[in-house]
PDB file of C-alpha atoms in Angstrom:
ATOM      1  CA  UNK A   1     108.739 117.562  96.923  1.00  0.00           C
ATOM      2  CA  UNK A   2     110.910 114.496  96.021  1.00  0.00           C
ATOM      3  CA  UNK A   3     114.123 115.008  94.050  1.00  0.00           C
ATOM      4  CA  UNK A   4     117.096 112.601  92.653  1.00  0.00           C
ATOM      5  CA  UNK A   5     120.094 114.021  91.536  1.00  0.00           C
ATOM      6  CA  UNK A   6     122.273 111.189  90.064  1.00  0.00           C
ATOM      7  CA  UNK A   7     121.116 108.504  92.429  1.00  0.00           C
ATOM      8  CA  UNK A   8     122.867 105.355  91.967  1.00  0.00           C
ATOM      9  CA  UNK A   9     122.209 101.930  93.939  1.00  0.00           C
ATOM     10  CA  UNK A  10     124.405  98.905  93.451  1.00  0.00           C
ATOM     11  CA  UNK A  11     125.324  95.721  95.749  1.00  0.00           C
ATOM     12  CA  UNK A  12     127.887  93.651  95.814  1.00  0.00           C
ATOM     13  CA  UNK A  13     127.628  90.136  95.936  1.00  0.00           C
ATOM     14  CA  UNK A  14     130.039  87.296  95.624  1.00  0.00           C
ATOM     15  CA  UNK A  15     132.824  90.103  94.681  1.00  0.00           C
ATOM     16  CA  UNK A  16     130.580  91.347  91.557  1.00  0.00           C
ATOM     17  CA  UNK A  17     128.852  94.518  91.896  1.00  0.00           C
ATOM     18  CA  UNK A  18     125.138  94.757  90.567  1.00  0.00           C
ATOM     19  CA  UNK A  19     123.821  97.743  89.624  1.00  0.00           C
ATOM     20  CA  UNK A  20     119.979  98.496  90.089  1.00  0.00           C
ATOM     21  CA  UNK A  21     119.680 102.125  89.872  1.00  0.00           C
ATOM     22  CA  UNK A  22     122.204 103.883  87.205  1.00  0.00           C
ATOM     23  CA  UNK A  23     122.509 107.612  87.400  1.00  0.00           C
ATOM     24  CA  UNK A  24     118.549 108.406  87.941  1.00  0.00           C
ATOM     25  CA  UNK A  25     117.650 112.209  88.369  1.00  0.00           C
ATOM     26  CA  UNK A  26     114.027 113.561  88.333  1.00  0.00           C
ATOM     27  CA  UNK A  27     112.023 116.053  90.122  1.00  0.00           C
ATOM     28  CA  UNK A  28     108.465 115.959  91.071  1.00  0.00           C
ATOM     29  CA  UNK A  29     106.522 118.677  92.495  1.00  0.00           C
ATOM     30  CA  UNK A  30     104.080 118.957  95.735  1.00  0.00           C
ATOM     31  CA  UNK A  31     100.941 117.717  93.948  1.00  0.00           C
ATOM     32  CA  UNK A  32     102.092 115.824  91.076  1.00  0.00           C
ATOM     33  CA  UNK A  33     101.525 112.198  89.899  1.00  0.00           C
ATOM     34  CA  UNK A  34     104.561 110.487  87.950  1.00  0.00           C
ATOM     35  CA  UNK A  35     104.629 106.894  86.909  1.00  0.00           C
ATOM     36  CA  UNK A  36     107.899 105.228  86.795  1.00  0.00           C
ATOM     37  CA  UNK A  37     107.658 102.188  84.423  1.00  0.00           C
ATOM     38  CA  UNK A  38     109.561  99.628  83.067  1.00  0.00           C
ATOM     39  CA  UNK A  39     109.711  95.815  82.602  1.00  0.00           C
ATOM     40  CA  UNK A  40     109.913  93.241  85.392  1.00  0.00           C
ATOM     41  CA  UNK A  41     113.577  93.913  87.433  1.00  0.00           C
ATOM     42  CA  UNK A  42     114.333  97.535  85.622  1.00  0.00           C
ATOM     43  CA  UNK A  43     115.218  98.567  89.563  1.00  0.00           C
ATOM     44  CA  UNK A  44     111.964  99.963  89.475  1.00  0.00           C
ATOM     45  CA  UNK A  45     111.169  98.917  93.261  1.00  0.00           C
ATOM     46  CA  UNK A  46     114.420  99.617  94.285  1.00  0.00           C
ATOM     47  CA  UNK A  47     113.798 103.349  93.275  1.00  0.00           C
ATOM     48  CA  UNK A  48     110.737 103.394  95.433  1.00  0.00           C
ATOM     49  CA  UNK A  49     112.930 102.338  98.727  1.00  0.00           C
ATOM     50  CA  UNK A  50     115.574 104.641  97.759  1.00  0.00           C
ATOM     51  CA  UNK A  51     112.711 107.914  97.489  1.00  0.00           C
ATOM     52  CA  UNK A  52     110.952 106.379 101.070  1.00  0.00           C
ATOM     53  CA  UNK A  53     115.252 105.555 102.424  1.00  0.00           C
ATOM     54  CA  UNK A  54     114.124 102.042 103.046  1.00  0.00           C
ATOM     55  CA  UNK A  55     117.619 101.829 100.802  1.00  0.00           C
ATOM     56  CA  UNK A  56     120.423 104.180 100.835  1.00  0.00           C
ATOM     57  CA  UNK A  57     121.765 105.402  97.670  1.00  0.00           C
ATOM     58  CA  UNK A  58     125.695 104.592  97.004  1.00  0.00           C
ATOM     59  CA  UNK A  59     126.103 107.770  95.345  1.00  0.00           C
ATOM     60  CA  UNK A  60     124.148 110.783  94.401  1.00  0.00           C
ATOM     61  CA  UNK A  61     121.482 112.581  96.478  1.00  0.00           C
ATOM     62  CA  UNK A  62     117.674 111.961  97.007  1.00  0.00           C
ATOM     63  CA  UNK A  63     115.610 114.937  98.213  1.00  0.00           C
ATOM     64  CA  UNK A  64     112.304 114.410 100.079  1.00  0.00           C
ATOM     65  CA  UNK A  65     110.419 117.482 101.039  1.00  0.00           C
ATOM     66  CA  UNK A  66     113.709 119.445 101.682  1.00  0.00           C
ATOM     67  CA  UNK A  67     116.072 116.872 103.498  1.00  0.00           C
ATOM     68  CA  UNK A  68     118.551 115.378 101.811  1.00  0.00           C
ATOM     69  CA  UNK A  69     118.102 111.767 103.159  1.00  0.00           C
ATOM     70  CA  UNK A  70     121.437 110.179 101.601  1.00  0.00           C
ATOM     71  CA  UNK A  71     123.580 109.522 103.980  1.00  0.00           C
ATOM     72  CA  UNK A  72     121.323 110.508 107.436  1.00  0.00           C
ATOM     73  CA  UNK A  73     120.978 108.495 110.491  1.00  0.00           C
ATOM     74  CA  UNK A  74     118.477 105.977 110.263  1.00  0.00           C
ATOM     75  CA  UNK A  75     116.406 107.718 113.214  1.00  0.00           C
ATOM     76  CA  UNK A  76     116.598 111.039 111.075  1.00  0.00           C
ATOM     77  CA  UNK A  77     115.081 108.882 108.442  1.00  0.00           C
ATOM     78  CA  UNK A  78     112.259 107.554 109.866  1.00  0.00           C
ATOM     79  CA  UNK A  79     111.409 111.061 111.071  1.00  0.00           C
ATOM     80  CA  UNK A  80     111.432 112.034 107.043  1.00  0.00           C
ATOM     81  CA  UNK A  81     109.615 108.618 106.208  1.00  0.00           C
ATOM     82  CA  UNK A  82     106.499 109.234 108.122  1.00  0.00           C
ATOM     83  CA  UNK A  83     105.437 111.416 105.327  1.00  0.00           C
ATOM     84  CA  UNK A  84     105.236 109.012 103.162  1.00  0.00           C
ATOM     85  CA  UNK A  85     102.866 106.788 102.556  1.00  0.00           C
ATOM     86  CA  UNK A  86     103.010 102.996 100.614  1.00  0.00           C
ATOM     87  CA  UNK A  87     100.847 100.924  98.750  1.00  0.00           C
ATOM     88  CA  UNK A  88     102.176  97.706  97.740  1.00  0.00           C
ATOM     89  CA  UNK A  89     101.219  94.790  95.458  1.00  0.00           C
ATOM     90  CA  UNK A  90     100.504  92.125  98.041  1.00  0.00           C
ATOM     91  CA  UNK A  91      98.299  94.309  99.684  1.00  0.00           C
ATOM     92  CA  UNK A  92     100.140  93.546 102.785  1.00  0.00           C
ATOM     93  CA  UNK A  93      97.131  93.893 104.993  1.00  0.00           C
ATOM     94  CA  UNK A  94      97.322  91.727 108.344  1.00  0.00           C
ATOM     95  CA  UNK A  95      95.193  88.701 107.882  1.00  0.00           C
ATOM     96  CA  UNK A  96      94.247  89.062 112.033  1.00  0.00           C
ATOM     97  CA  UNK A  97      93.109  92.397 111.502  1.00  0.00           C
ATOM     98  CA  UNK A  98      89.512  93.633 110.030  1.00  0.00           C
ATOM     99  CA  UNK A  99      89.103  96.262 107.171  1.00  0.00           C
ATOM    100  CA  UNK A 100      88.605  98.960 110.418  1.00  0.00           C
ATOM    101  CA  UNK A 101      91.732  97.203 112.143  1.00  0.00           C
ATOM    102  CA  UNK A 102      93.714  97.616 109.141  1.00  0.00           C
ATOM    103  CA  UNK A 103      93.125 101.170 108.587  1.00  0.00           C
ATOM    104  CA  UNK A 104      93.680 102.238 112.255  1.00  0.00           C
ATOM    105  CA  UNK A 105      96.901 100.436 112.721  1.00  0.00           C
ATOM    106  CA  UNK A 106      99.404 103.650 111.614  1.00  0.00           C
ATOM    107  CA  UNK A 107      96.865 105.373 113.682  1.00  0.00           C
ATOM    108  CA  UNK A 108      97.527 103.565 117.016  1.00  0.00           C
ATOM    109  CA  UNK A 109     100.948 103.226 116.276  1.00  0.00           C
ATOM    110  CA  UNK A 110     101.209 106.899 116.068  1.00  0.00           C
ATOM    111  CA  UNK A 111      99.133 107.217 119.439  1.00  0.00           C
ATOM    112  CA  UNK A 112      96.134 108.572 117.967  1.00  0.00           C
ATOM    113  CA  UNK A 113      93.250 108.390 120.870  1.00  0.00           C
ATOM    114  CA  UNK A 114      90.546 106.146 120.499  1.00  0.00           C
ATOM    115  CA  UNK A 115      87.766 108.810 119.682  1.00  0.00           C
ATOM    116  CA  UNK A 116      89.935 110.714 116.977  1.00  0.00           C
ATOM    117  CA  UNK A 117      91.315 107.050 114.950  1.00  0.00           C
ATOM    118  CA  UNK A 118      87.660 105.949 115.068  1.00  0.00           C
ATOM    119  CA  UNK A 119      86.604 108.617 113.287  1.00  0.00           C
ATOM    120  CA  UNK A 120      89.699 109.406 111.148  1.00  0.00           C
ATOM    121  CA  UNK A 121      88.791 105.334 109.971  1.00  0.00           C
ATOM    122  CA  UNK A 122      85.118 105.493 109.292  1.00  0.00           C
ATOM    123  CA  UNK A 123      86.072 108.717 107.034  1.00  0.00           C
ATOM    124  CA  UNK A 124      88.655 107.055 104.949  1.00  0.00           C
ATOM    125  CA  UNK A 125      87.051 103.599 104.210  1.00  0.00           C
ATOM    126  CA  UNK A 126      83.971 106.058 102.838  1.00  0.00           C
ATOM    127  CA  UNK A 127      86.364 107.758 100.967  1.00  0.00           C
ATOM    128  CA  UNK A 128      87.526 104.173  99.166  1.00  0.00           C
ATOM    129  CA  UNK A 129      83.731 103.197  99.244  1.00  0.00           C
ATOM    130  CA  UNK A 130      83.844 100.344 101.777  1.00  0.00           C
ATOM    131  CA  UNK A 131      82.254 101.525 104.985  1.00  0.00           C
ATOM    132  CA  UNK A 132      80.499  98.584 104.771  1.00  0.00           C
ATOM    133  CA  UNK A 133      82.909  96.420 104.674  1.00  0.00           C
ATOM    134  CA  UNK A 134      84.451  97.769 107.554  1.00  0.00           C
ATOM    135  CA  UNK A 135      84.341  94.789 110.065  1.00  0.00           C
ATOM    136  CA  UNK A 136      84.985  92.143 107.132  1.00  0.00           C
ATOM    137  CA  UNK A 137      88.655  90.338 107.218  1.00  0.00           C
ATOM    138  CA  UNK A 138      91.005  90.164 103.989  1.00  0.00           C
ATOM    139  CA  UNK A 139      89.929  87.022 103.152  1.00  0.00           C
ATOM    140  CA  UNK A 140      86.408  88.326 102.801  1.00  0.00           C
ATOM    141  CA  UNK A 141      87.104  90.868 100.608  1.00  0.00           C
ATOM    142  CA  UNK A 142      88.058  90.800  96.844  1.00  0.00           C
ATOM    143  CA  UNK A 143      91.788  91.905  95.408  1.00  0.00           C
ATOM    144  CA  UNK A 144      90.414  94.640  94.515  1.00  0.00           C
ATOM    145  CA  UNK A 145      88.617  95.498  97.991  1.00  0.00           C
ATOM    146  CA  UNK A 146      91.658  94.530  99.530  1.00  0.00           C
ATOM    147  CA  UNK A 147      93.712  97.762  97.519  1.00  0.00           C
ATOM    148  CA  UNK A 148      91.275  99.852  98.809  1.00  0.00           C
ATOM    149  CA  UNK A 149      91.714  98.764 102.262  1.00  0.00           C
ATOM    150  CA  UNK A 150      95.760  99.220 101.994  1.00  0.00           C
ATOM    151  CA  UNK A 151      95.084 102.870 100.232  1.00  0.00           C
ATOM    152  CA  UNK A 152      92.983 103.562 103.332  1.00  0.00           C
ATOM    153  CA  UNK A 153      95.570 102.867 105.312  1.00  0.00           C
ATOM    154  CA  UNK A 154      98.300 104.041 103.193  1.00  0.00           C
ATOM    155  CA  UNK A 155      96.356 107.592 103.865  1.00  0.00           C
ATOM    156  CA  UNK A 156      95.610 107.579 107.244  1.00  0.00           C
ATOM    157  CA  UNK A 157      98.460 109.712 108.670  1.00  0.00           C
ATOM    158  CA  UNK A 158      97.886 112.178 106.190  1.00  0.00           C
ATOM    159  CA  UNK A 159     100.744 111.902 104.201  1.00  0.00           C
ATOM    160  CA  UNK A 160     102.281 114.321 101.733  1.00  0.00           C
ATOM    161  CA  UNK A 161     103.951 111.753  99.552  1.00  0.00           C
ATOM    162  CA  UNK A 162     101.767 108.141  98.642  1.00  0.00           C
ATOM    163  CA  UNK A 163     104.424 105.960  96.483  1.00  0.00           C
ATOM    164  CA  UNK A 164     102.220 102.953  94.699  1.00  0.00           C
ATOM    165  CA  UNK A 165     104.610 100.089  94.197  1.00  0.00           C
ATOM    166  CA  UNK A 166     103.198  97.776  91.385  1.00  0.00           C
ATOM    167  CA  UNK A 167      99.887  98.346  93.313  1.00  0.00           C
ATOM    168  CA  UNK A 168      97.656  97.324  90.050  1.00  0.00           C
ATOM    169  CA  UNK A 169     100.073  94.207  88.668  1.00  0.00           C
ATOM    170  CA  UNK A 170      97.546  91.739  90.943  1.00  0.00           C
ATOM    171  CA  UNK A 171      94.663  93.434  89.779  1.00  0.00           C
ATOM    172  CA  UNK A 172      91.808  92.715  87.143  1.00  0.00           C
ATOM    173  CA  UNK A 173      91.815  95.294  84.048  1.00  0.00           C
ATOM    174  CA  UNK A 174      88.266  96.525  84.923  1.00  0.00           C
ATOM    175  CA  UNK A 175      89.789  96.926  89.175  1.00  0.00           C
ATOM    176  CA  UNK A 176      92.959  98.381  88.119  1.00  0.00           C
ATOM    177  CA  UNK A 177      90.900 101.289  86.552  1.00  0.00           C
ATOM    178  CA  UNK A 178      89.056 101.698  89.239  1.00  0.00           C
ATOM    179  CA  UNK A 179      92.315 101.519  91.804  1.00  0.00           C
ATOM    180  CA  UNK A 180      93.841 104.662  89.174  1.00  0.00           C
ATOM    181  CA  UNK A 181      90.954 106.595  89.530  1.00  0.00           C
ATOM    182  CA  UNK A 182      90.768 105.981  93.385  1.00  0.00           C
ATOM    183  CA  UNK A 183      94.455 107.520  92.936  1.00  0.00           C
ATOM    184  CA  UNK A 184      93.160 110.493  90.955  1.00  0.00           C
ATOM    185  CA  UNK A 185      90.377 111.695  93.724  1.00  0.00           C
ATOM    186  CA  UNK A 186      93.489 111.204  96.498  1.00  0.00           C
ATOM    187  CA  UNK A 187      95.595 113.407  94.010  1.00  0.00           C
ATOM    188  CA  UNK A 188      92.500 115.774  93.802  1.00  0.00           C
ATOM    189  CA  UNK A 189      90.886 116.146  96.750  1.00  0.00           C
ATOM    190  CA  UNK A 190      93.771 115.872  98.786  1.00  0.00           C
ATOM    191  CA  UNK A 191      97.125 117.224  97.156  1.00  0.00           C
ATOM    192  CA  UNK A 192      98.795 114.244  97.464  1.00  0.00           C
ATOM    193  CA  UNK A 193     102.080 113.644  95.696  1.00  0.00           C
ATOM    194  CA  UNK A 194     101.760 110.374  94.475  1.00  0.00           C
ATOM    195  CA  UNK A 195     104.805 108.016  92.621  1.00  0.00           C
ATOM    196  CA  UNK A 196     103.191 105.446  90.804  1.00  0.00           C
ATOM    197  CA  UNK A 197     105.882 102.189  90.022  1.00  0.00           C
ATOM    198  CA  UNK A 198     104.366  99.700  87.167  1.00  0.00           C
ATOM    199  CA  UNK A 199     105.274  97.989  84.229  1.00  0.00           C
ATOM    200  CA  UNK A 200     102.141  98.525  82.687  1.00  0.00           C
ATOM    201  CA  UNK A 201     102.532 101.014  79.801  1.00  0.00           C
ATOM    202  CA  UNK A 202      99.099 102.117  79.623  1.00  0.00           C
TER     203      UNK A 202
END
């Protein structure tokens, strides 16, 4: 499903080159979980944009379901990025935007009808357990609400690939257990690959 075969990534700045990502290969296979982690500016992030080609590698390959993205047009990439889904750390949810909003946004931007999003949105905030909660705004709901909410979303195109960048590090112990096991059932019940990015050992 997702593949690096020596995958560098370094930038130049001032004349000095600094390198992020130094000679990475891994596979990972249609239905796995791996967890990437190491401390605070390991290139850890960067590895996650490289694997969804928000970042091009400067050498080496990366493989997502098949294509060899390294190197392609960015329209080509975008096309091979739609399968992919992110959570992030910051949530990233639009403030404007209800719990229901939030979730249907990839939706509408994908031209979903009105009939088929509705429903595709009331069966993915029951999935996270906050159908309730589905006309509430971020700052109504907790941090760990909020995850939820950006899972939801994460899922709603139905991708094959979910990459989790840091997506516990602004969470509670207690919520970041339950945010994992949220991640299992997705895993579970719906095959998802999933690349989970943290600097928390356990």
């Amino acid at each position: 499903m997702i593949q690096l075969d020596r995958a560098r990534k370094s930038y130049v700045v001032d004349g000095r080159e600094t390198v992020a990502v130094d000679d990475v290969s891994f596979d990972v296979r249609r239905g796995e979980i791996l967890a990437i982690v190491g401390h605070s500016g390991a290139g850890k992030s960067t590895l996650a944009r490289l694997i969804n080609g928000l970042e091009t590698v400067t050498s080496g390959h990366v493989w997502v379901d098949g294509v060899d993205i390294a190197g392609l047009p960015e329209r080509r990439v975008r096309v091979v990025r739609r399968g992919t889904g992110m959570i992030f750390q910051q949530f990233n949810l639009f403030s404007s935007r209800t719990a229901a909003g939030n979730v249907a946004y990839p939706l509408r931007s994908a031209g979903w009808p009105k009939a088929k999003r509705d429903a595709r949105v009331a069966e993915l905030l029951d999935f996270v357990g906050l159908l309730d909660r589905a006309h509430a705004y971020p700052d109504q709901l907790s941090g760990g609400q909020k995850q939820r909410i950006g899972i939801a979303r994460a899922l709603a195109t139905n991708p094959a690939i979910l990459l989790a960048d840091e997506a516990t590090s602004a969470l509670d112990p207690t919520t970041t257990a339950d945010v994992l096991t949220l991640l299992r059932r997705v895993n579970r019940e719906f095959g998802t690959t999933i690349v989970v990015i943290t600097h928390e050992l356990d």
